[in-house]
Amino acid sequence: MTSEQALKKYFGYDHFRPMQKDIIEHILQKKDCIVLMPTGGGKSICYQIPAIISEGTCIVVSPLIALMKDQVEALKRNQVPADFINSSQTSAEISTIESRLINGQLKLLYVSPEKLVTQDFQRMIQNCNISFFAIDEAHCISGWGHDFRPEYTQLSLLKRFYPDKSIVALTATADILTRQDISQQLLLENPPIFVSSFDRPNIKLIINQGIDRIKKITQYLKLKQGQSGIIYCLSRASTESIAQKLCDLGFRAEAYHAKLDSKVRSGVQERFLKDETQIICATIAFGMGIDKPNVRFVIHYNLPRNIESYYQEIGRAGRDGLESDALLFYSFGDVITWTEMIKNPDNSPNNEQIELKLKKLERLQQFTEAQICRRRILLSYFNEDLGKDCGNCDVCLSPRQTFDGTLLAQKALSAHIRMKNEKNELASMNVLVDVLRGSHNQYITAKKLNEIKTFGAGKDISGTDWRDYIIQMLNLGVFEIAYNQNYALRPGFIHNAILQNKKNITLAKVNYVNVEKRKEAISKPKSKTELLEDDLLDALKKYRKELAEKENIAPHLIFGDATLVDMTKKRPLHPNDFKDVSGVSDIKVEKYARGFVKEIIRICLEHYRNGFSTLKGATYLATLDFYQQGITAPDMIAKKRSEQEPKELSSSTIESHLIVLYERGYKIDRNLYISEDELKEVIQFFAKNPNLTLMEGYEKLNGRIKYFKMRWGQTEFLKLNKQN
């Protein structure tokens, strides 16, 4: 079996994505390599295809129990012999799987790094036929990476114990230092590094100020119409409080973090996979590690710890290639929190690691505060040049207008200096905003800050806007953070020039997620085709959910959303056409085609009979529908007329439809339209005159046999010829 044949048979795709074929060919040549490919970019297929068509078993090292389970379940449903071993299983279950491995009954076995390096496991696989090793999440082996795991460092034993077995190391996030470290730690000798584009153009990147987060999230979720998403939070407590707030507002949300009982976590995860829970609120540190392709949005309620983490976490959205969003709320308070956590780690501090983490945090801060294309910054971090603005981030979609902000800077500086000189108050950003806004809250009045001359000097600007402008002033050097004084503000290196009118500054006007534009896009009148596709997608999702509930599996294991979308575009009207849909494997054609085709026909007929008269193929479906009701061709004309079909058809057209439907494989009883004797005569005629057209044959017989009977006979003749 070739790699292309395996791709179609087991995964339902006709073509490889860029670079997949090269990687697969390299692995099949039993050579080591490192693969960098974004989440959702098709990393798994790069080792699954070689494993399927090679002799022996591929050992896949993965740190994520949930991901192991999901991938193995998907492989099994496509009839690929695969399994996993992890801490969630009983000793009896593990023993059964090990027996299958020893007996050569598995193509892929997923194990944790801890399990792989045990002496018992090593002794066992030394007697097995191992095809090669695949190490997923390979960045975990490197101290330079963003998610270092000490247990990964023991994987160097693979090259020492199995020098003739190739190793493929895969990751979605690794800078140049991390790539080099992966190679060194695994004892690979100058392996080729396959670097796919890190660009995920289907994910819209949005950065928003961390103000009124729940309100903004609620507005956003109302636009998502029940779609699945993840909200990443900084603490376990916040996952629970945010999930509860969303539930109170009518959303199906649950918390997910490391302190939950393992059974509770499994239940949350299963409900999310089955689309029973819409939103998961998860800790940034713990993550999710699940294989759910239809996550439509990822929201960072808090700032992640670095660009690698951000990239990996947003990568859980839109793995099926459909449009998705990544929304990050940024506040300087999160920067302070992360700085404290980095400087005061739970384990023994390593100055080099602390410095590295602080630098990475600083790069992320620069990314969130930038006023140029987000995607260009993100990709440049991974040494990739996009070459142009992406057109799908908040900066590109709503370029911020600028204005002369010198006067605002002078007001802010003046208020800050007076607070320090007159009241000995080294103010935080929030206190400064309250003074500028003229707020008479308890703190302001207790400190008598309402008595300074500049109190209320900026009351014409909202507090939200003032915070945005002060953050910009921080970036420009008007202010700076006093890290040794509880992170209060202090005048920056250009403050004197600003106050003395020797320097002007330019600020960007405040801009948020453009909800109104989204509303306009939603309310724009849709074409008949778009309305049909929307209804089809809803019907197919509903039918998929019914099937998934019967089989007690996640809906995407039947078909992913991208496959359903392709069905709405191609609209296969017979099981024979179903294999042309992207993502439909041979086994799934056999198992699911008839049911999904029935739904497609039902919705298409509804739209045709409700005025979509130009819908391609609909008149054939209407004829088929009447035929299946037991209505013969002569009676169909009256039936169509009485039910006000969009198109009135002649008897000859209806007969033509029936012949075409028969040719396509539908069960049409031809004996209703041509006798066995007539059929035999026409078949024999075309057997003697195979080069004649239908009309030529009809004329040669002088019309003795009716034209449509001739066509029935020719259809059967061609069918018999094809079989022979």
XYZ file of C-alpha atoms in Angstrom:
724
model
C 0.000 0.000 0.000
C 1.311 3.462 -0.904
C 1.155 6.408 1.471
C -1.491 8.059 -0.752
C -3.651 4.934 -0.682
C -3.366 4.758 3.108
C -4.278 8.440 3.380
C -7.503 7.908 1.429
C -8.441 4.540 2.908
C -7.914 5.349 6.586
C -8.315 9.133 6.761
C -10.475 9.990 3.739
C -8.178 12.629 2.193
C -7.059 12.753 -1.429
C -3.962 14.908 -0.981
C -1.261 15.479 1.602
C -0.732 18.900 3.112
C 2.527 20.714 2.346
C 5.598 18.861 3.613
C 3.703 15.802 4.919
C 4.705 13.587 1.972
C 8.401 14.538 2.292
C 8.384 13.748 6.017
C 6.620 10.419 5.470
C 9.071 9.371 2.748
C 11.990 10.285 5.028
C 10.589 8.178 7.885
C 9.936 5.253 5.533
C 13.642 5.385 4.642
C 14.317 4.729 8.366
C 16.001 8.106 8.930
C 15.804 10.412 11.956
C 14.175 13.817 11.648
C 12.683 16.714 13.588
C 9.268 18.034 12.549
C 7.973 21.502 13.397
C 4.370 21.867 12.392
C 1.617 24.003 13.944
C -1.180 22.494 16.014
C -3.791 21.340 13.536
C -1.207 21.250 10.761
C -1.249 17.458 10.423
C 1.725 16.316 12.539
C 0.063 13.061 13.570
C -0.422 11.834 10.006
C 3.328 12.280 9.447
C 4.043 9.291 11.703
C 0.695 7.462 11.556
C 0.896 6.781 7.797
C 4.456 5.323 7.954
C 3.396 3.248 10.961
C 0.400 1.836 9.079
C 2.335 0.802 5.961
C 5.528 -0.368 7.713
C 6.119 -3.737 9.330
C 6.074 -3.740 13.116
C 4.812 -1.293 15.727
C 5.542 2.416 16.065
C 6.031 3.515 19.686
C 4.591 7.012 20.166
C 5.771 8.953 23.222
C 3.186 11.455 24.453
C 2.882 13.253 27.817
C -0.851 13.870 27.480
C -3.177 11.073 28.597
C -6.237 12.753 27.135
C -4.621 13.202 23.733
C -3.478 9.568 23.672
C -7.021 8.390 24.300
C -8.552 10.648 21.643
C -6.049 9.752 18.931
C -6.249 6.020 19.594
C -10.057 6.146 19.538
C -9.967 7.941 16.170
C -7.482 5.417 14.748
C -9.537 2.456 15.916
C -12.659 3.878 14.290
C -10.739 3.955 11.019
C -9.753 0.289 11.573
C -6.113 1.041 12.418
C -4.866 -1.346 15.155
C -3.656 1.070 17.844
C -3.686 1.348 21.622
C -2.182 3.232 24.552
C -0.716 2.500 27.979
C -0.958 5.048 30.778
C -1.658 5.447 34.482
C -5.439 5.519 34.015
C -5.586 1.796 33.167
C -5.784 -1.311 35.351
C -2.971 -3.866 35.377
C -5.251 -6.326 33.550
C -5.931 -3.811 30.768
C -2.215 -3.057 30.420
C -1.373 -6.772 30.311
C -3.843 -7.332 27.446
C -2.355 -4.459 25.442
C 1.204 -5.672 26.064
C 0.221 -9.118 24.761
C -1.107 -7.523 21.567
C 2.179 -5.633 21.204
C 4.297 -8.758 21.691
C 2.133 -10.687 19.199
C 2.564 -7.987 16.545
C -1.104 -6.996 16.544
C -0.561 -3.236 16.894
C 0.569 -0.650 14.367
C 0.868 2.147 16.937
C 1.291 2.105 20.711
C 1.105 5.384 22.642
C 2.991 5.542 25.960
C 4.036 8.221 28.430
C 7.762 9.035 28.742
C 7.677 7.722 32.327
C 6.374 4.348 31.140
C 8.782 4.131 28.215
C 11.935 4.442 30.334
C 10.988 1.788 32.910
C 13.121 -1.353 32.903
C 10.085 -3.629 32.535
C 8.874 -1.832 29.429
C 12.355 -1.755 27.929
C 12.786 -5.495 28.461
C 9.437 -6.133 26.803
C 9.951 -4.066 23.637
C 13.421 -5.522 23.064
C 11.591 -8.678 21.982
C 9.104 -6.813 19.777
C 9.260 -5.720 16.158
C 9.495 -1.942 16.533
C 9.228 0.040 13.290
C 10.363 3.422 14.693
C 9.871 5.846 17.594
C 7.774 9.019 17.391
C 8.244 11.603 20.154
C 5.354 14.044 20.343
C 5.619 17.391 22.189
C 9.396 17.093 21.710
C 10.005 20.641 23.007
C 9.443 19.182 26.508
C 12.967 17.709 26.352
C 14.643 21.100 26.167
C 15.432 23.469 29.015
C 15.189 26.253 26.433
C 11.611 25.297 25.649
C 8.533 26.776 27.280
C 7.296 23.492 28.786
C 10.388 21.639 30.038
C 9.651 18.207 31.556
C 12.563 16.421 33.297
C 11.240 12.933 32.451
C 11.786 13.692 28.753
C 15.558 13.961 29.271
C 15.705 10.189 29.806
C 14.611 9.579 26.221
C 18.256 9.656 25.146
C 18.252 5.939 25.986
C 16.354 5.252 22.758
C 19.383 5.902 20.535
C 21.668 4.042 22.919
C 19.469 0.943 23.151
C 18.024 0.979 19.603
C 20.632 2.586 17.339
C 19.093 1.015 14.215
C 15.612 2.410 14.872
C 14.769 5.846 13.536
C 13.358 8.620 15.698
C 10.965 11.351 14.579
C 10.633 14.221 17.066
C 7.554 16.398 16.598
C 6.557 19.731 18.092
C 4.348 22.707 17.309
C 6.551 25.265 19.067
C 10.332 25.413 19.151
C 12.682 28.309 18.546
C 16.154 27.722 17.079
C 17.805 27.023 20.457
C 15.102 24.509 21.356
C 15.450 22.721 18.003
C 19.184 22.315 18.521
C 18.635 21.083 22.063
C 16.074 18.477 20.932
C 18.627 17.038 18.518
C 21.397 16.954 21.137
C 19.247 15.511 23.927
C 17.964 12.687 21.701
C 21.497 11.961 20.396
C 20.458 12.574 16.793
C 23.277 13.273 14.333
C 22.482 16.308 12.165
C 18.885 15.273 11.481
C 16.979 17.239 8.847
C 14.545 19.675 10.429
C 11.264 19.937 8.549
C 9.776 23.324 9.358
C 6.247 23.867 8.130
C 4.752 27.334 8.096
C 3.667 28.411 11.566
C 0.882 30.455 10.045
C -2.681 29.512 10.999
C -4.544 31.926 8.716
C -7.964 30.631 9.779
C -7.441 31.941 13.338
C -8.339 35.582 13.889
C -5.987 37.186 16.438
C -7.587 39.747 18.755
C -5.963 41.591 21.682
C -8.193 43.550 24.034
C -7.625 45.539 27.210
C -8.302 43.503 30.355
C -11.212 45.663 31.466
C -14.834 44.466 31.884
C -13.711 41.035 30.749
C -16.849 39.086 31.665
C -19.057 41.679 29.969
C -16.976 41.544 26.788
C -16.798 37.751 26.851
C -20.574 37.547 27.284
C -21.140 39.831 24.292
C -18.709 37.757 22.265
C -20.226 34.390 23.246
C -23.687 35.534 22.178
C -22.267 35.830 18.663
C -20.836 32.299 18.745
C -24.274 30.623 18.860
C -23.357 27.674 21.065
C -19.991 26.884 19.459
C -17.201 25.223 21.443
C -14.360 27.159 23.028
C -11.720 27.281 25.756
C -11.116 30.111 28.220
C -7.628 30.008 29.741
C -7.252 31.463 33.231
C -4.278 32.132 35.494
C -5.547 30.376 38.635
C -7.660 27.366 39.545
C -9.999 29.576 41.556
C -10.643 31.821 38.573
C -11.512 28.841 36.336
C -14.293 27.934 38.762
C -15.549 31.474 39.365
C -15.616 32.346 35.647
C -17.313 29.060 34.747
C -19.959 29.753 37.400
C -20.540 33.310 36.149
C -21.013 32.025 32.609
C -23.413 29.314 33.802
C -25.416 31.961 35.659
C -25.659 33.846 32.361
C -27.040 30.786 30.574
C -23.902 29.321 28.971
C -22.881 25.663 29.273
C -19.489 26.108 30.975
C -17.317 23.969 33.262
C -13.977 24.366 35.035
C -11.007 22.075 34.378
C -7.790 22.123 36.429
C -5.229 19.859 38.080
C -6.800 19.878 41.563
C -10.030 18.313 40.350
C -10.477 14.597 40.951
C -9.367 12.586 37.915
C -12.890 11.196 37.425
C -14.320 14.713 37.520
C -11.750 15.878 34.952
C -12.543 12.924 32.713
C -16.241 13.732 32.917
C -15.680 17.392 32.046
C -13.472 16.435 29.137
C -15.929 13.851 27.822
C -18.829 16.303 27.932
C -16.734 18.880 26.094
C -15.721 16.362 23.429
C -19.362 15.370 22.962
C -20.420 19.031 22.584
C -22.560 18.759 25.720
C -20.425 21.422 27.405
C -19.817 24.502 25.281
C -17.030 26.236 27.208
C -14.137 24.924 29.270
C -12.404 27.295 31.700
C -8.923 25.809 32.166
C -5.731 26.815 33.919
C -2.941 28.066 31.690
C -0.454 25.852 33.530
C -2.479 22.657 33.191
C -3.910 23.117 29.722
C -6.227 20.675 28.018
C -4.301 18.297 25.783
C -7.323 17.069 23.889
C -7.947 16.259 20.270
C -11.087 18.279 19.515
C -10.958 19.739 15.995
C -14.040 21.984 16.221
C -12.917 24.386 18.966
C -14.078 27.666 17.444
C -12.467 30.080 19.902
C -9.741 30.311 22.520
C -9.966 33.160 25.018
C -7.087 34.099 27.305
C -8.772 35.676 30.308
C -5.258 36.321 31.598
C -1.944 36.819 29.885
C -0.111 33.538 29.141
C 3.505 33.201 30.249
C 5.242 33.541 26.865
C 4.716 33.567 23.106
C 5.270 29.813 22.779
C 2.511 29.079 25.295
C 0.212 31.585 23.618
C 0.851 30.065 20.197
C 0.334 26.520 21.415
C -2.844 27.381 23.309
C -4.490 29.347 20.484
C -3.552 26.423 18.237
C -6.272 24.384 19.900
C -8.775 26.497 17.969
C -9.692 25.707 14.383
C -7.766 22.471 14.014
C -10.252 21.524 11.292
C -9.179 24.544 9.220
C -12.445 26.446 9.671
C -12.604 30.076 10.801
C -11.859 30.510 14.505
C -10.906 33.259 16.947
C -8.143 33.806 19.493
C -9.046 36.579 21.933
C -6.508 37.701 24.542
C -7.242 40.124 27.372
C -4.135 42.087 28.323
C -3.495 43.988 31.528
C -0.282 45.128 33.130
C -1.482 43.488 36.333
C -1.001 40.098 34.654
C 2.560 41.082 33.732
C 3.220 41.890 37.389
C 1.680 38.593 38.537
C 3.783 36.563 36.111
C 6.926 38.509 37.053
C 6.393 37.661 40.727
C 5.715 33.994 39.939
C 8.853 33.753 37.808
C 11.067 35.471 40.383
C 9.692 33.352 43.219
C 9.310 29.820 41.841
C 8.123 26.901 43.966
C 11.295 24.949 43.259
C 14.923 26.001 43.681
C 15.479 29.155 41.626
C 17.804 28.947 38.645
C 18.994 32.443 37.756
C 19.551 31.579 34.102
C 16.051 30.100 33.781
C 14.509 33.057 35.627
C 16.217 35.526 33.309
C 15.115 33.540 30.255
C 11.497 33.410 31.425
C 11.450 37.146 32.157
C 12.790 37.903 28.679
C 10.152 35.659 27.101
C 7.453 37.400 29.151
C 8.760 40.745 27.942
C 8.516 39.591 24.306
C 4.894 38.603 24.870
C 4.173 41.973 26.455
C 5.645 43.709 23.410
C 3.453 41.545 21.161
C 0.270 42.497 23.021
C 1.095 46.221 23.039
C 2.158 46.460 19.396
C 0.275 48.514 16.818
C 1.373 46.503 13.766
C 0.069 43.222 12.318
C -0.074 40.653 15.140
C 0.586 37.685 12.889
C 3.756 39.184 11.442
C 5.144 39.625 14.976
C 4.077 36.118 15.978
C 5.614 34.431 12.947
C 8.814 36.471 13.111
C 9.323 35.084 16.622
C 9.558 31.652 14.998
C 11.878 32.984 12.281
C 9.205 33.127 9.592
C 8.510 36.176 7.447
C 4.886 36.518 6.410
C 5.863 39.153 3.857
C 2.650 41.152 4.227
C 0.031 42.081 6.782
C -2.352 39.208 7.493
C -5.666 41.050 7.262
C -7.073 38.816 10.020
C -6.020 40.391 13.314
C -7.459 43.283 15.305
C -4.751 45.670 14.074
C -5.288 44.815 10.395
C -9.080 44.717 10.614
C -9.377 47.992 12.516
C -6.180 50.035 12.116
C -6.006 52.424 15.034
C -6.149 56.110 14.200
C -3.516 58.251 15.858
C -3.608 61.709 17.396
C -1.284 64.127 19.176
C -1.340 62.881 22.758
C 1.072 65.455 24.204
C -1.620 67.300 26.167
C -2.923 64.066 27.697
C 0.613 63.094 28.687
C 1.141 66.502 30.312
C -2.101 66.160 32.284
C -1.156 62.670 33.469
C 2.402 63.704 34.404
C 1.218 66.846 36.180
C -1.322 64.914 38.236
C 1.245 62.249 39.098
C 3.928 64.752 40.152
C 1.478 66.772 42.277
C 0.331 63.599 44.013
C 3.959 62.819 44.849
C 5.019 66.342 45.860
C 1.867 67.464 47.666
C 0.546 64.202 49.147
C 3.634 61.948 49.076
C 1.653 59.462 46.988
C 3.529 57.332 44.463
C 0.424 56.300 42.564
C -0.539 53.144 40.789
C -2.145 53.371 37.378
C -5.655 52.919 38.786
C -5.211 55.687 41.385
C -3.823 58.054 38.749
C -6.821 57.354 36.511
C -9.209 58.000 39.408
C -7.523 61.374 40.084
C -7.647 62.365 36.414
C -11.301 61.304 36.209
C -12.187 63.198 39.407
C -13.410 60.135 41.265
C -14.493 60.706 44.884
C -14.004 57.142 46.058
C -12.978 56.233 49.605
C -9.247 55.912 48.865
C -9.056 59.247 47.025
C -10.812 61.186 49.777
C -8.896 59.425 52.574
C -5.600 60.429 50.971
C -7.019 63.890 50.150
C -6.008 63.459 46.541
C -9.149 65.336 45.538
C -7.470 68.508 46.816
C -4.672 68.661 44.214
C -4.979 71.186 41.391
C -5.145 68.628 38.575
C -7.933 66.576 40.188
C -10.516 65.890 37.454
C -8.331 67.358 34.689
C -9.212 64.416 32.429
C -12.834 63.769 33.365
C -13.904 64.070 29.716
C -12.115 60.761 28.983
C -13.384 57.408 30.278
C -11.374 55.385 32.769
C -11.059 52.582 30.230
C -9.537 54.938 27.664
C -7.202 56.533 30.217
C -5.768 53.121 31.129
C -5.149 52.378 27.457
C -3.399 55.722 26.942
C -1.234 55.326 30.071
C -0.106 51.873 28.871
C 0.933 53.508 25.594
C 2.766 56.206 27.580
C 4.592 53.445 29.448
C 5.750 51.989 26.129
C 6.924 55.431 24.968
C 8.868 56.290 28.131
C 6.507 58.955 29.513
C 6.123 56.731 32.572
C 7.932 53.672 33.827
C 7.220 51.027 36.428
C 8.866 51.295 39.855
C 9.442 47.570 40.357
C 10.945 48.142 43.804
C 7.972 50.239 44.964
C 5.018 47.908 44.529
C 5.012 48.444 40.764
C 3.766 52.023 41.092
C 4.175 54.530 38.263
C 6.994 57.024 38.150
C 7.979 59.599 35.503
C 9.876 58.083 32.595
C 13.007 59.232 30.793
C 11.174 61.607 28.413
C 8.842 63.193 30.974
C 10.825 66.454 31.281
C 10.834 66.987 27.511
C 7.059 66.437 27.457
C 6.375 68.896 30.279
C 8.681 71.519 28.733
C 6.995 71.206 25.307
C 10.274 70.056 23.782
C 8.783 66.756 22.593
C 5.408 65.664 21.263
C 4.034 62.140 21.474
C 1.574 60.332 19.232
C -1.044 58.022 20.759
C -3.389 55.550 19.110
C -7.100 55.995 19.656
C -8.722 53.314 21.760
C -10.160 50.433 19.772
C -11.787 47.211 20.922
C -13.126 44.044 19.353
C -15.414 45.402 16.674
C -18.628 43.692 17.730
C -20.775 45.982 15.573
C -18.972 44.947 12.394
C -19.520 41.324 13.353
C -23.229 42.047 13.837
C -23.429 43.734 10.446
C -21.787 40.728 8.821
C -24.266 38.400 10.505
C -27.325 40.468 9.576
C -26.331 40.889 5.907
C -28.913 39.130 3.697
C -27.738 35.700 2.585
C -28.156 34.125 -0.821
C -30.369 31.073 -1.328
C -27.265 28.902 -1.589
C -25.882 30.249 1.706
C -29.219 29.690 3.444
C -29.307 26.132 2.095
C -25.759 25.467 3.311
C -26.587 26.862 6.768
C -29.665 24.656 7.109
C -27.776 21.659 5.780
C -24.962 22.159 8.286
C -27.426 22.427 11.171
C -29.256 19.280 10.042
C -26.039 17.312 9.530
C -24.710 18.355 12.955
C -27.987 17.303 14.564
C -27.928 13.940 12.780
C -24.236 13.466 13.702
C -25.061 14.173 17.354
C -27.845 11.566 17.304
C -25.434 8.979 15.894
C -22.729 9.934 18.413
C -25.151 9.542 21.322
C -26.157 6.089 20.086
C -22.503 5.060 19.798
C -21.513 6.933 22.993
C -18.635 8.759 21.296
C -17.636 12.341 20.532
C -19.399 13.703 17.406
C -16.130 14.605 15.658
C -15.129 10.926 15.689
C -17.937 10.330 13.189
C -17.101 13.348 11.011
C -15.389 16.629 11.822
C -17.036 19.986 11.180
C -14.804 20.559 8.145
C -16.115 17.346 6.583
C -19.709 18.421 7.253
C -18.999 21.794 5.648
C -17.597 19.995 2.589
C -20.811 17.941 2.455
C -22.851 21.154 2.321
C -20.728 22.359 -0.614
C -20.580 19.108 -2.613
C -24.009 17.840 -1.545
C -23.534 14.141 -2.443
C -26.928 12.756 -3.416
C -25.966 9.086 -3.559
C -23.696 6.928 -1.364
C -21.452 6.399 -4.407
C -20.668 10.142 -4.383
C -19.997 10.236 -0.647
C -16.383 9.128 -1.002
C -15.614 12.402 -2.808
C -16.177 14.355 0.419
C -12.931 15.335 2.162
C -12.291 13.373 5.363
C -14.504 10.379 4.527
C -12.600 7.091 4.779
C -13.677 3.829 3.144
C -15.080 2.409 6.379
C -17.118 5.562 6.985
C -18.623 5.478 3.489
C -19.862 1.993 4.242
C -21.119 2.884 7.717
C -22.576 6.377 7.396
C -23.125 7.358 3.753
C -26.793 6.394 3.398
C -27.928 8.239 6.517
C -26.116 11.478 5.705
C -27.206 11.383 2.049
C -30.808 10.984 3.195
C -30.483 14.151 5.317
C -28.905 16.076 2.430
C -31.709 15.057 0.064
C -34.359 15.999 2.647
C -33.007 19.528 3.189
C -32.364 20.115 -0.531
C -35.961 19.140 -1.329
C -37.286 21.472 1.376
C -35.406 24.420 -0.121
C -36.388 23.506 -3.680
C -40.065 23.321 -2.756
C -39.793 26.594 -0.835
C -38.677 28.555 -3.876
C -35.056 27.608 -4.649
C -36.073 26.540 -8.163
C -32.551 26.765 -9.600
C -31.027 24.353 -7.071
C -28.849 21.984 -9.066
C -30.155 18.414 -9.098
C -33.312 19.285 -7.141
C -35.737 18.320 -9.919
C -34.149 14.858 -9.987
C -34.609 14.604 -6.226
C -38.260 15.625 -6.517
C -38.803 12.901 -9.112
C -37.015 10.383 -6.875
C -39.116 11.450 -3.894
C -42.362 10.848 -5.781
C -41.076 7.554 -7.173
C -40.200 6.338 -3.673
C -43.770 7.206 -2.633
C -44.967 4.741 -5.279
C -46.067 7.347 -7.813
C -45.348 6.298 -11.413
C -44.143 8.637 -14.160
C -47.550 9.421 -15.746
C -49.042 10.402 -12.374
C -46.053 12.529 -11.338
C -47.040 15.437 -13.582
C -50.391 15.840 -11.856
C -48.788 15.339 -8.447
C -46.128 17.965 -9.084
C -48.787 20.373 -10.330
C -51.077 19.804 -7.319
C -48.220 20.354 -4.859
C -47.075 23.460 -6.747
C -43.579 22.230 -7.526
C -41.326 25.158 -8.584
C -40.892 23.620 -12.030
C -43.592 21.875 -14.081
C -41.978 18.962 -15.898
C -43.026 17.008 -18.976
C -43.472 13.253 -19.018
C -40.319 12.850 -21.120
C -38.270 14.884 -18.614
C -39.523 12.761 -15.724
C -38.653 9.564 -17.610
C -35.219 11.017 -18.324
C -34.788 11.725 -14.608
C -35.619 8.138 -13.729
C -33.051 6.809 -16.191
C -30.348 9.137 -14.831
C -31.235 8.128 -11.268
C -30.956 4.478 -12.301
C -27.556 5.169 -13.883
C -26.385 6.836 -10.654
C -27.236 3.730 -8.657
C -30.670 4.498 -7.204
C -33.091 1.598 -6.973
C -35.461 2.234 -9.897
C -37.546 -0.670 -11.228
C -36.866 -0.499 -14.966
C -39.495 -3.192 -15.593
C -42.118 -0.473 -15.135
C -40.832 1.208 -18.306
C -39.429 -1.556 -20.548
C -40.298 -5.251 -20.837
C -37.663 -7.954 -20.538
C -38.108 -8.867 -24.232
C -37.667 -5.253 -25.330
C -34.650 -4.863 -23.048
C -33.032 -7.988 -24.465
C -33.620 -6.792 -28.038
C -32.084 -3.341 -27.408
C -29.048 -4.821 -25.637
C -28.425 -7.210 -28.546
C -28.844 -4.330 -31.005
C -26.190 -2.182 -29.305
C -23.924 -5.202 -28.894
C -23.923 -5.469 -32.702
C -23.763 -1.675 -33.204
C -21.665 -0.409 -30.270
C -20.547 2.788 -32.029
C -24.034 4.106 -32.735
C -25.411 6.956 -30.661
C -28.808 6.601 -29.024
C -30.510 8.739 -31.693
C -28.771 6.852 -34.511
C -29.933 3.549 -33.050
C -33.484 4.843 -32.629
C -33.569 5.984 -36.271
C -32.044 2.736 -37.533
C -34.919 0.813 -35.921
C -37.325 3.300 -37.532
C -38.803 4.191 -34.171
C -40.189 0.678 -33.682
C -39.024 0.796 -30.082
C -39.801 4.031 -28.261
C -36.906 6.436 -27.685
C -36.922 6.169 -23.886
C -37.112 2.395 -24.024
C -34.065 2.543 -26.286
C -32.366 4.680 -23.660
C -33.208 2.188 -20.883
C -31.749 -0.592 -23.009
C -28.599 1.360 -23.901
C -28.080 2.208 -20.212
C -28.248 -1.476 -19.297
C -25.937 -2.383 -22.218
C -23.306 0.141 -21.056
C -23.670 -1.094 -17.492
C -23.059 -4.712 -18.548
C -20.063 -3.670 -20.675
C -18.545 -1.822 -17.713
C -18.911 -4.887 -15.483
C -17.186 -7.055 -18.093
